[in-house]
Short mmCIF file of C-alpha atoms in Angstrom, two decimals:
data_model
loop_
_atom_site.label_atom_id
_atom_site.label_comp_id
_atom_site.label_asym_id
_atom_site.label_seq_id
_atom_site.Cartn_x
_atom_site.Cartn_y
_atom_site.Cartn_z
CA MET C 24 -18.83 -8.62 6.58
CA VAL C 25 -15.53 -7.12 5.46
CA LEU C 26 -14.14 -3.97 7.01
CA LYS C 27 -14.62 -1.04 4.60
CA ARG C 28 -12.26 1.87 5.17
CA ALA C 29 -13.38 5.35 4.22
CA GLY C 30 -11.63 6.77 1.20
CA ARG C 31 -9.94 3.60 -0.05
CA PRO C 32 -11.31 2.29 -3.37
CA LYS C 33 -12.69 -1.24 -3.29
CA VAL C 34 -11.48 -4.15 -5.41
CA VAL C 35 -12.86 -7.61 -6.20
CA ASP C 36 -10.21 -10.12 -7.29
CA LEU C 37 -11.46 -13.02 -9.43
CA PHE C 38 -9.26 -16.12 -9.95
CA ALA C 39 -7.30 -14.67 -7.04
CA GLY C 40 -4.89 -17.50 -6.23
CA ALA C 41 -2.66 -16.58 -3.30
CA GLY C 42 -3.12 -12.88 -4.09
CA GLY C 43 -0.50 -11.28 -6.37
CA LEU C 44 -3.01 -8.85 -7.86
CA SER C 45 -4.61 -8.36 -4.44
CA LEU C 46 -1.29 -7.35 -2.89
CA GLY C 47 -0.36 -5.00 -5.73
CA PHE C 48 -3.69 -3.18 -5.47
CA GLU C 49 -3.39 -2.94 -1.70
CA GLN C 50 0.12 -1.50 -2.00
CA ALA C 51 -1.30 1.14 -4.36
CA GLY C 52 -3.86 2.21 -1.74
CA PHE C 53 -6.89 0.05 -2.60
CA ASP C 54 -8.76 -2.40 -0.35
CA VAL C 55 -9.50 -5.86 -1.72
CA VAL C 56 -12.92 -6.62 -0.26
CA ALA C 57 -13.56 -9.96 -1.99
CA ALA C 58 -11.49 -12.70 -3.61
CA VAL C 59 -12.76 -15.68 -5.59
CA GLU C 60 -10.56 -18.79 -5.82
CA ILE C 61 -11.78 -22.31 -6.53
CA ASP C 62 -8.70 -24.13 -5.18
CA PRO C 63 -9.36 -24.46 -1.42
CA VAL C 64 -5.64 -24.52 -0.58
CA HIS C 65 -4.99 -21.29 -2.49
CA ALA C 66 -8.13 -19.77 -0.93
CA ALA C 67 -6.77 -20.60 2.53
CA ILE C 68 -3.46 -18.89 1.75
CA HIS C 69 -5.29 -15.79 0.51
CA LYS C 70 -7.29 -15.72 3.75
CA TYR C 71 -4.09 -16.01 5.79
CA ASN C 72 -2.46 -13.01 4.10
CA PHE C 73 -5.63 -10.89 3.71
CA PRO C 74 -7.54 -11.72 6.89
CA ASP C 75 -10.31 -9.14 6.46
CA CYS C 76 -11.07 -9.99 2.83
CA GLU C 77 -14.20 -12.01 2.02
CA VAL C 78 -12.96 -15.19 0.32
CA PHE C 79 -15.25 -17.24 -1.93
CA PRO C 80 -13.74 -20.76 -2.30
CA VAL C 81 -15.89 -21.57 -5.34
CA SER C 82 -15.83 -21.30 -9.10
CA VAL C 83 -16.93 -17.99 -10.59
CA THR C 84 -19.41 -20.10 -12.57
CA ASP C 85 -21.33 -20.73 -9.34
CA LEU C 86 -21.19 -17.12 -8.16
CA SER C 87 -23.18 -14.00 -8.98
CA GLY C 88 -22.46 -10.33 -8.50
CA ARG C 89 -25.34 -10.28 -6.02
CA ASP C 90 -23.58 -12.94 -3.91
CA ILE C 91 -20.48 -10.75 -3.72
CA LEU C 92 -22.43 -7.61 -2.88
CA ARG C 93 -24.44 -9.37 -0.18
CA ALA C 94 -21.32 -10.80 1.48
CA THR C 95 -19.41 -7.51 1.42
CA GLY C 96 -22.31 -5.26 2.35
CA LEU C 97 -21.88 -3.22 -0.82
CA LYS C 98 -24.31 -2.08 -3.48
CA ALA C 99 -24.03 -2.26 -7.25
CA GLY C 100 -21.67 0.48 -8.41
CA GLU C 101 -19.80 0.64 -5.09
CA VAL C 102 -17.06 -1.70 -6.31
CA ASP C 103 -14.37 0.39 -7.96
CA VAL C 104 -12.30 -2.31 -9.70
CA VAL C 105 -12.74 -5.92 -10.73
CA CYS C 106 -9.47 -7.65 -11.60
CA GLY C 107 -8.39 -11.15 -12.51
CA GLY C 108 -6.92 -13.50 -15.06
CA ALA C 109 -9.57 -15.85 -16.40
CA PRO C 110 -7.88 -18.86 -18.06
CA CYS C 111 -8.43 -19.18 -21.82
CA GLN C 112 -8.28 -22.66 -23.35
CA GLY C 113 -10.28 -22.69 -26.59
CA PHE C 114 -9.37 -21.58 -30.09
CA SER C 115 -11.34 -19.57 -32.61
CA LEU C 116 -13.08 -21.99 -34.94
CA ILE C 117 -14.52 -21.35 -38.39
CA GLY C 118 -18.12 -20.27 -37.98
CA GLN C 119 -17.91 -20.30 -34.18
CA ARG C 120 -17.07 -17.61 -31.67
CA ALA C 121 -14.27 -18.65 -29.33
CA LEU C 122 -16.23 -17.22 -26.41
CA ASP C 123 -18.89 -19.83 -27.12
CA ASP C 124 -16.34 -22.61 -26.68
CA PRO C 125 -17.18 -24.30 -23.33
CA ARG C 126 -13.48 -24.23 -22.47
CA ASN C 127 -13.69 -20.45 -22.35
CA SER C 128 -16.74 -20.25 -20.10
CA LEU C 129 -14.63 -18.70 -17.34
CA VAL C 130 -13.90 -15.69 -19.54
CA LYS C 131 -17.62 -15.22 -20.10
CA ASP C 132 -18.14 -15.44 -16.35
CA PHE C 133 -15.54 -12.70 -15.82
CA VAL C 134 -17.46 -10.47 -18.24
CA ARG C 135 -20.76 -11.44 -16.56
CA ILE C 136 -19.57 -10.51 -13.07
CA VAL C 137 -18.20 -7.20 -14.33
CA SER C 138 -21.62 -6.56 -15.86
CA GLU C 139 -23.38 -7.42 -12.57
CA LEU C 140 -21.08 -5.44 -10.26
CA ARG C 141 -20.71 -2.40 -12.57
CA PRO C 142 -17.25 -1.39 -11.30
CA ARG C 143 -15.78 1.84 -12.59
CA TYR C 144 -12.76 -0.08 -13.91
CA PHE C 145 -11.60 -3.59 -14.65
CA LEU C 146 -8.23 -5.23 -15.21
CA PHE C 147 -8.15 -8.42 -17.26
CA GLU C 148 -4.74 -10.10 -17.37
CA ASN C 149 -3.66 -13.12 -19.34
CA VAL C 150 -0.81 -14.90 -21.07
CA LYS C 151 1.07 -13.24 -23.91
CA GLY C 152 -0.04 -16.11 -26.17
CA LEU C 153 -3.54 -14.63 -26.32
CA THR C 154 -2.14 -11.83 -28.50
CA VAL C 155 -0.67 -13.96 -31.30
CA GLY C 156 -1.95 -16.13 -34.13
CA LYS C 157 -5.50 -17.43 -33.99
CA HIS C 158 -5.84 -16.27 -30.40
CA LYS C 159 -5.92 -12.63 -31.49
CA LYS C 160 -9.43 -13.20 -32.85
CA PHE C 161 -10.44 -14.44 -29.41
CA LEU C 162 -8.97 -11.30 -27.83
CA ASP C 163 -11.04 -9.18 -30.22
CA GLU C 164 -14.15 -11.07 -29.10
CA ILE C 165 -13.32 -10.40 -25.44
CA ILE C 166 -12.93 -6.69 -26.15
CA GLY C 167 -16.23 -6.69 -28.04
CA SER C 168 -17.98 -8.34 -25.09
CA PHE C 169 -16.80 -5.63 -22.71
CA ASP C 170 -17.89 -2.94 -25.17
CA ALA C 171 -21.34 -4.53 -25.32
CA ILE C 172 -21.82 -4.24 -21.55
CA GLY C 173 -20.82 -0.57 -21.49
CA TYR C 174 -17.04 -0.42 -21.10
CA ASP C 175 -14.38 1.40 -23.08
CA ILE C 176 -11.09 -0.45 -23.54
CA LEU C 177 -7.66 1.15 -23.52
CA LEU C 178 -6.32 0.51 -27.02
CA PRO C 179 -3.97 -0.58 -28.31
CA TRP C 180 -3.71 -3.20 -25.61
CA LYS C 181 -0.25 -3.96 -24.27
CA VAL C 182 1.85 -6.84 -23.03
CA LEU C 183 3.81 -5.65 -19.99
CA ASN C 184 7.04 -7.17 -18.70
CA ALA C 185 7.42 -7.32 -14.92
CA ALA C 186 11.14 -6.57 -15.30
CA ASP C 187 10.14 -3.10 -16.54
CA TYR C 188 8.52 -2.38 -13.17
CA GLY C 189 11.20 -3.29 -10.65
CA VAL C 190 10.75 -7.08 -10.63
CA PRO C 191 13.89 -9.25 -11.04
CA GLN C 192 12.12 -11.58 -13.46
CA ASP C 193 11.39 -11.65 -17.18
CA ARG C 194 7.63 -12.22 -17.12
CA GLN C 195 5.33 -10.88 -19.83
CA ARG C 196 1.57 -10.65 -19.39
CA LEU C 197 -1.26 -9.18 -21.42
CA ILE C 198 -2.93 -6.40 -19.45
CA LEU C 199 -6.36 -5.26 -20.67
CA LEU C 200 -7.79 -2.16 -18.98
CA GLY C 201 -11.37 -0.94 -19.21
CA ALA C 202 -13.54 1.82 -17.77
CA LEU C 203 -17.27 2.49 -17.72
CA LYS C 204 -18.22 4.52 -20.76
CA GLY C 205 -17.98 8.19 -19.85
CA THR C 206 -15.28 7.48 -17.23
CA ARG C 207 -11.68 8.54 -17.76
CA LEU C 208 -9.59 5.65 -19.05
CA PRO C 209 -6.35 4.86 -17.23
CA GLN C 210 -3.12 4.73 -19.21
CA TYR C 211 -0.53 1.99 -19.16
CA PRO C 212 2.18 2.76 -16.61
CA GLU C 213 5.49 4.03 -17.92
CA ARG C 214 8.30 1.57 -17.41
CA THR C 215 10.41 2.40 -14.38
CA THR C 216 13.29 -0.04 -14.93
CA HIS C 217 14.85 -2.16 -17.66
CA PRO C 218 15.86 -5.80 -17.10
CA ALA C 219 19.14 -6.13 -15.23
CA GLY C 220 21.96 -7.27 -17.48
CA THR C 221 20.53 -5.66 -20.64
CA THR C 222 21.43 -2.48 -22.50
CA ASN C 223 20.50 0.77 -20.78
CA CYS C 224 17.14 1.94 -22.11
CA GLY C 225 16.98 5.29 -20.34
CA THR C 226 15.67 3.80 -17.09
CA PRO C 227 17.46 2.30 -14.07
CA GLU C 228 18.20 -1.40 -14.06
CA SER C 229 15.71 -3.66 -12.38
CA PRO C 230 17.01 -5.54 -9.36
CA SER C 231 19.15 -8.53 -10.30
CA CYS C 232 18.95 -12.07 -8.97
CA ARG C 233 21.86 -11.19 -6.68
CA ASP C 234 19.98 -8.14 -5.38
CA ALA C 235 16.95 -10.32 -4.68
CA LEU C 236 18.62 -13.31 -3.02
CA ASP C 237 22.08 -12.53 -1.65
CA ASP C 238 20.95 -11.66 1.88
CA ILE C 239 18.89 -14.85 2.34
CA PRO C 240 20.78 -17.49 4.38
CA ASP C 241 21.34 -20.79 2.58
CA ALA C 242 18.48 -23.12 3.49
CA GLU C 243 20.90 -26.05 3.56
CA ARG C 244 22.62 -24.60 6.64
CA PHE C 245 19.58 -25.51 8.74
CA ALA C 246 18.77 -29.14 9.51
CA GLU C 247 15.29 -28.09 10.64
CA LEU C 248 14.37 -27.29 7.04
CA ASN C 249 14.43 -31.00 6.25
CA GLU C 250 11.30 -31.32 8.40
CA THR C 251 9.62 -27.92 8.18
CA ASP C 252 9.53 -24.85 5.95
CA GLN C 253 10.57 -22.28 8.55
CA VAL C 254 13.46 -21.56 10.88
CA ARG C 255 14.52 -18.66 13.09
CA VAL C 256 17.61 -16.90 11.74
CA LYS C 257 19.94 -14.73 13.81
CA LYS C 258 22.20 -13.45 11.05
CA TRP C 259 21.08 -12.38 7.59
CA GLY C 260 23.30 -11.18 4.77
CA LYS C 261 23.72 -7.59 3.64
CA ALA C 262 20.48 -6.46 2.04
CA SER C 263 20.28 -4.58 -1.25
CA GLU C 264 17.77 -1.75 -1.61
CA TYR C 265 15.35 -4.24 -3.16
CA ALA C 266 15.91 -6.81 -0.40
CA ARG C 267 15.35 -4.15 2.27
CA LYS C 268 11.89 -3.55 0.82
CA MET C 269 11.15 -7.27 0.72
CA ARG C 270 12.18 -7.54 4.38
CA CYS C 271 10.20 -4.40 5.29
CA LEU C 272 13.25 -2.77 6.86
CA ASP C 273 12.32 0.76 5.78
CA ASN C 274 9.28 2.89 6.57
CA ASP C 275 8.21 3.03 2.92
CA SER C 276 8.47 -0.74 2.41
CA TRP C 277 4.71 -1.14 2.93
CA ALA C 278 3.92 1.54 0.29
CA PHE C 279 0.18 2.32 0.80
CA GLY C 280 -0.64 -1.17 2.02
CA HIS C 281 -1.61 -2.14 5.54
CA PRO C 282 1.40 -3.23 7.65
CA ARG C 283 1.18 -6.76 9.03
CA GLU C 284 2.19 -8.09 12.42
CA TRP C 285 4.90 -10.64 11.62
CA ASP C 286 8.20 -12.06 12.86
CA PRO C 287 11.03 -10.80 10.60
CA SER C 288 13.53 -13.20 12.18
CA LEU C 289 11.75 -16.20 10.63
CA LEU C 290 12.99 -17.57 7.33
CA THR C 291 9.83 -19.12 5.87
CA SER C 292 8.84 -21.12 2.76
CA SER C 293 12.33 -22.62 2.72
CA ALA C 294 11.91 -26.40 2.91
CA GLN C 295 14.99 -28.11 1.51
CA THR C 296 15.07 -30.10 -1.73
CA GLN C 297 17.10 -33.29 -1.82
CA HIS C 298 19.40 -33.54 -4.84
CA THR C 299 21.77 -36.37 -5.75
CA ASP C 300 25.50 -35.71 -5.87
CA ILE C 301 25.36 -36.29 -9.62
CA SER C 302 22.71 -33.59 -10.02
CA ARG C 303 24.66 -31.20 -7.81
CA ASN C 304 27.76 -31.69 -9.90
CA ARG C 305 25.80 -30.92 -13.07
CA PHE C 306 24.27 -27.83 -11.44
CA GLU C 307 27.70 -26.61 -10.36
CA GLU C 308 29.19 -27.05 -13.83
CA THR C 309 26.34 -25.18 -15.56
CA PRO C 310 27.29 -21.59 -16.44
CA PRO C 311 24.97 -18.96 -14.93
CA GLY C 312 22.33 -17.77 -17.38
CA SER C 313 22.19 -21.10 -19.23
CA VAL C 314 20.13 -24.28 -19.11
CA GLU C 315 21.46 -27.43 -17.45
CA PRO C 316 21.21 -29.97 -20.30
CA VAL C 317 19.85 -32.98 -18.40
CA SER C 318 17.25 -31.45 -16.07
CA ARG C 319 16.61 -28.51 -18.43
CA PHE C 320 16.64 -26.24 -15.36
CA PHE C 321 17.75 -22.65 -15.91
CA LYS C 322 20.66 -21.44 -13.77
CA LEU C 323 20.10 -17.92 -12.51
CA PRO C 324 22.51 -15.20 -13.67
CA PRO C 325 23.60 -13.26 -10.57
CA ASP C 326 23.68 -9.94 -12.43
CA GLY C 327 20.67 -10.59 -14.65
CA VAL C 328 17.00 -11.41 -14.11
CA CYS C 329 15.23 -14.68 -13.50
CA ASN C 330 13.46 -16.53 -16.28
CA THR C 331 9.65 -16.77 -16.10
CA LEU C 332 8.65 -18.74 -13.01
CA ARG C 333 5.94 -21.26 -13.83
CA ALA C 334 3.31 -22.97 -11.76
CA GLY C 335 3.50 -26.70 -12.38
CA THR C 336 0.25 -28.67 -12.35
CA ASP C 337 -2.38 -29.67 -9.84
CA SER C 338 -3.14 -33.25 -8.80
CA ALA C 339 -5.91 -33.58 -11.38
CA ARG C 340 -3.25 -33.29 -14.07
CA GLY C 341 -0.44 -35.35 -12.63
CA ALA C 342 0.88 -33.11 -9.83
CA PHE C 343 4.05 -32.13 -11.65
CA THR C 344 6.35 -29.87 -9.64
CA SER C 345 7.24 -26.58 -11.28
CA PRO C 346 10.82 -26.42 -12.65
CA ARG C 347 12.44 -24.13 -10.11
CA PRO C 348 15.68 -22.56 -11.38
CA ILE C 349 19.15 -23.40 -10.07
CA HIS C 350 20.64 -20.93 -7.62
CA TYR C 351 23.58 -18.95 -9.03
CA ARG C 352 25.72 -19.68 -5.92
CA TYR C 353 24.53 -22.99 -4.48
CA PRO C 354 24.26 -26.31 -6.38
CA ARG C 355 20.52 -26.66 -5.77
CA CYS C 356 17.17 -25.42 -6.94
CA ILE C 357 15.92 -22.25 -5.33
CA THR C 358 13.48 -22.43 -2.43
CA VAL C 359 9.90 -21.21 -2.49
CA ARG C 360 10.95 -18.10 -0.51
CA GLU C 361 13.65 -17.38 -3.11
CA MET C 362 11.01 -17.75 -5.82
CA ALA C 363 8.85 -15.27 -3.90
CA ARG C 364 11.70 -12.73 -3.77
CA LEU C 365 12.16 -13.05 -7.54
CA HIS C 366 8.42 -12.48 -7.94
CA SER C 367 8.38 -9.36 -5.67
CA PHE C 368 6.42 -10.94 -2.81
CA PRO C 369 7.66 -9.48 0.50
CA ASP C 370 8.94 -11.77 3.23
CA TRP C 371 5.87 -11.35 5.47
CA PHE C 372 3.72 -12.92 2.75
CA ARG C 373 3.31 -16.64 3.43
CA PHE C 374 2.68 -19.60 1.15
CA HIS C 375 1.67 -23.20 1.69
CA GLU C 376 4.33 -25.14 3.59
CA THR C 377 4.86 -27.67 0.77
CA LYS C 378 7.14 -26.84 -2.15
CA TRP C 379 4.52 -28.09 -4.61
CA HIS C 380 1.63 -25.88 -3.49
CA GLY C 381 3.91 -22.95 -2.64
CA ALA C 382 5.61 -22.95 -6.03
CA ARG C 383 2.23 -23.15 -7.79
CA GLN C 384 0.94 -20.21 -5.79
CA ILE C 385 3.86 -18.06 -6.91
CA GLY C 386 3.95 -19.29 -10.51
CA ASN C 387 0.23 -18.59 -10.87
CA ALA C 388 0.47 -15.06 -9.49
CA VAL C 389 0.89 -11.67 -11.12
CA PRO C 390 4.06 -10.14 -9.60
CA PRO C 391 2.81 -7.66 -6.98
CA LEU C 392 5.07 -4.83 -8.17
CA LEU C 393 3.67 -5.16 -11.71
CA ALA C 394 0.13 -5.18 -10.30
CA LYS C 395 0.97 -2.15 -8.16
CA ALA C 396 2.20 -0.17 -11.19
CA VAL C 397 -1.04 -0.83 -13.08
CA ALA C 398 -3.16 -0.12 -10.00
CA GLU C 399 -1.40 3.22 -9.58
CA SER C 400 -2.42 4.15 -13.14
CA ILE C 401 -6.03 3.31 -12.32
CA ALA C 402 -5.78 5.41 -9.14
CA GLU C 403 -4.49 8.33 -11.18
CA ALA C 404 -7.39 8.04 -13.63
CA MET C 405 -9.79 8.05 -10.66
CA GLY C 406 -8.18 11.17 -9.22
CA TYR C 407 -7.40 9.17 -6.09
CA GLU C 408 -4.36 10.15 -4.00
CA PRO C 409 -3.60 7.34 -1.55
CA GLN C 410 -2.25 7.90 1.94
CA PRO C 411 -0.11 5.57 4.07
CA SER C 412 -2.21 3.24 6.21
CA ASP C 413 -2.08 3.38 10.01
CA LEU C 414 -4.03 0.12 10.32
CA VAL C 415 -1.87 -2.85 11.33
CA LEU C 416 -3.36 -6.24 10.47
CA SER C 417 -2.75 -9.58 12.15
CA LEU C 418 -2.10 -12.47 9.78
CA GLY C 419 -4.32 -15.55 9.83
CA GLU C 420 -3.98 -18.78 11.79
CA ASP C 421 -0.90 -20.87 10.95
CA GLY C 422 -3.13 -23.87 10.23
CA LEU C 423 -4.18 -22.18 6.98
CA LEU C 424 -0.62 -22.70 5.72
CA ARG C 425 -0.55 -26.45 6.26
CA MET C 426 -3.83 -27.92 5.00
CA SER C 427 -4.10 -30.66 2.42
CA VAL C 428 -6.63 -30.12 -0.35
CA SER C 429 -9.13 -32.34 1.47
CA GLN C 430 -8.57 -30.52 4.75
CA ALA C 431 -8.90 -27.14 3.08
CA ALA C 432 -12.12 -28.22 1.38
CA GLU C 433 -13.48 -29.36 4.75
CA PHE C 434 -12.39 -26.05 6.32
CA TRP C 435 -14.34 -24.08 3.72
CA GLY C 436 -17.28 -26.49 3.77
CA VAL C 437 -17.00 -27.20 0.05
CA GLU C 438 -16.62 -30.32 -2.03
CA ASN C 439 -13.06 -31.17 -3.01
CA PRO C 440 -12.94 -29.68 -6.54
CA ILE C 441 -10.30 -32.14 -7.72
CA GLY C 442 -11.59 -35.48 -6.46
CA ARG C 443 -10.03 -38.85 -7.04
CA ARG C 444 -8.35 -39.17 -10.41
CA ASP C 445 -10.00 -42.55 -11.08
CA LYS C 446 -13.45 -41.38 -10.08
CA LYS C 447 -15.84 -41.25 -13.04
CA SER C 448 -18.46 -39.05 -11.43
CA GLY C 449 -17.76 -35.37 -11.08
CA ALA C 450 -15.68 -35.26 -14.26
CA ARG C 451 -17.15 -31.93 -15.33
CA LYS C 452 -16.21 -30.27 -12.04
CA ARG C 453 -12.69 -31.67 -12.18
CA LYS C 454 -12.32 -30.42 -15.75
CA GLN C 455 -13.56 -26.99 -14.65
CA HIS C 456 -10.92 -26.94 -11.94
CA GLU C 457 -8.28 -28.09 -14.40
CA ILE C 458 -9.10 -25.20 -16.73
CA GLU C 459 -9.30 -22.66 -13.93
CA ALA C 460 -5.97 -23.78 -12.41
CA GLU C 461 -4.16 -23.42 -15.75
CA ARG C 462 -1.85 -20.41 -15.75
CA LEU C 463 1.02 -21.71 -17.88
CA SER C 464 1.96 -19.66 -20.92
CA LEU C 465 0.46 -20.77 -24.21
#
């Protein structure tokens, strides 16, 4: 049973991934009591970073609200917020509701679990593409479904850019907020920054790529990072205000989250990438803020923000590595830890040791600082005033960071949801995983 702390609102995170939404809500003073994530590797990473959260390594299709309540020791109505980003794959068809398209069953399951848990609030996030063209009809159907189960929706809905909330990345996501009828609706958070390198819009600039990365030692200085993803570092660069928060150097770096026991001298998630001399020459010749013409990789502008970091694909769909940008200073792609900095994940937060899984975990995630801004608006609507936490949590076992998919499935006691690509049986489950893993923009 999860540890429930008096006074802290309780959150259930569906389609949780490694935990971007989970971390943002925790930093705003909430406790994430349950997380649902079908990918056993991602579920293991969530368990590592949130050790007292009940993790369900299954599809939401196979889960009920009663299952969640039983595992967390809660009753219906005691969950304050349900959040998550159910993947949407189908289109509106003539004479057919898009929600009835089997490819959108996960959206219906999100609505179903909200109906069963009866939280005071929900946050539904998704790609910006859901708001344009034929997809807008689908969005209207989603809103209608929430209305039918007793929830008011904050309208007009908005697409929020993470760069407007202190994140050094241009990343736009649809955020749909709802509250039980008769409950005060939250408002969308006011922007606190504008993207670095753009015209002043009456707010401070967001951190730049330089602010996010300049203090991180170059991974290619350490031979160990050819064999592992972590190394002990004696000397770090000068940290910007943003980097100080990511390194937890100041008392307020944890916000209202629970501090973790961790080793700040370790540079983690920094396995090297081998590039040819030809590629390095092309990277070096590419002007910052532009796309290298052969690889089509974006080169980071030191005084601007990162482009949208994407997830790549899982092994059921070819195992393509996400296109990590080129560093503005070094002729190489950025490391997973550098991706995490650009996504507003603090340095204590760990990812899978491989570049493939680690990059997917970041590319799939809502930037924590964006999630925190929205969670703070929900807290305000609740009349909740968070207090700093005096509870220090230990992180999970290191083995959770290093499991293959098969090992992670065995750890959780579940069937590998991907399976062999040439295996004919289990096709429906593999397709379900393929849909659920999809987080790329439409």
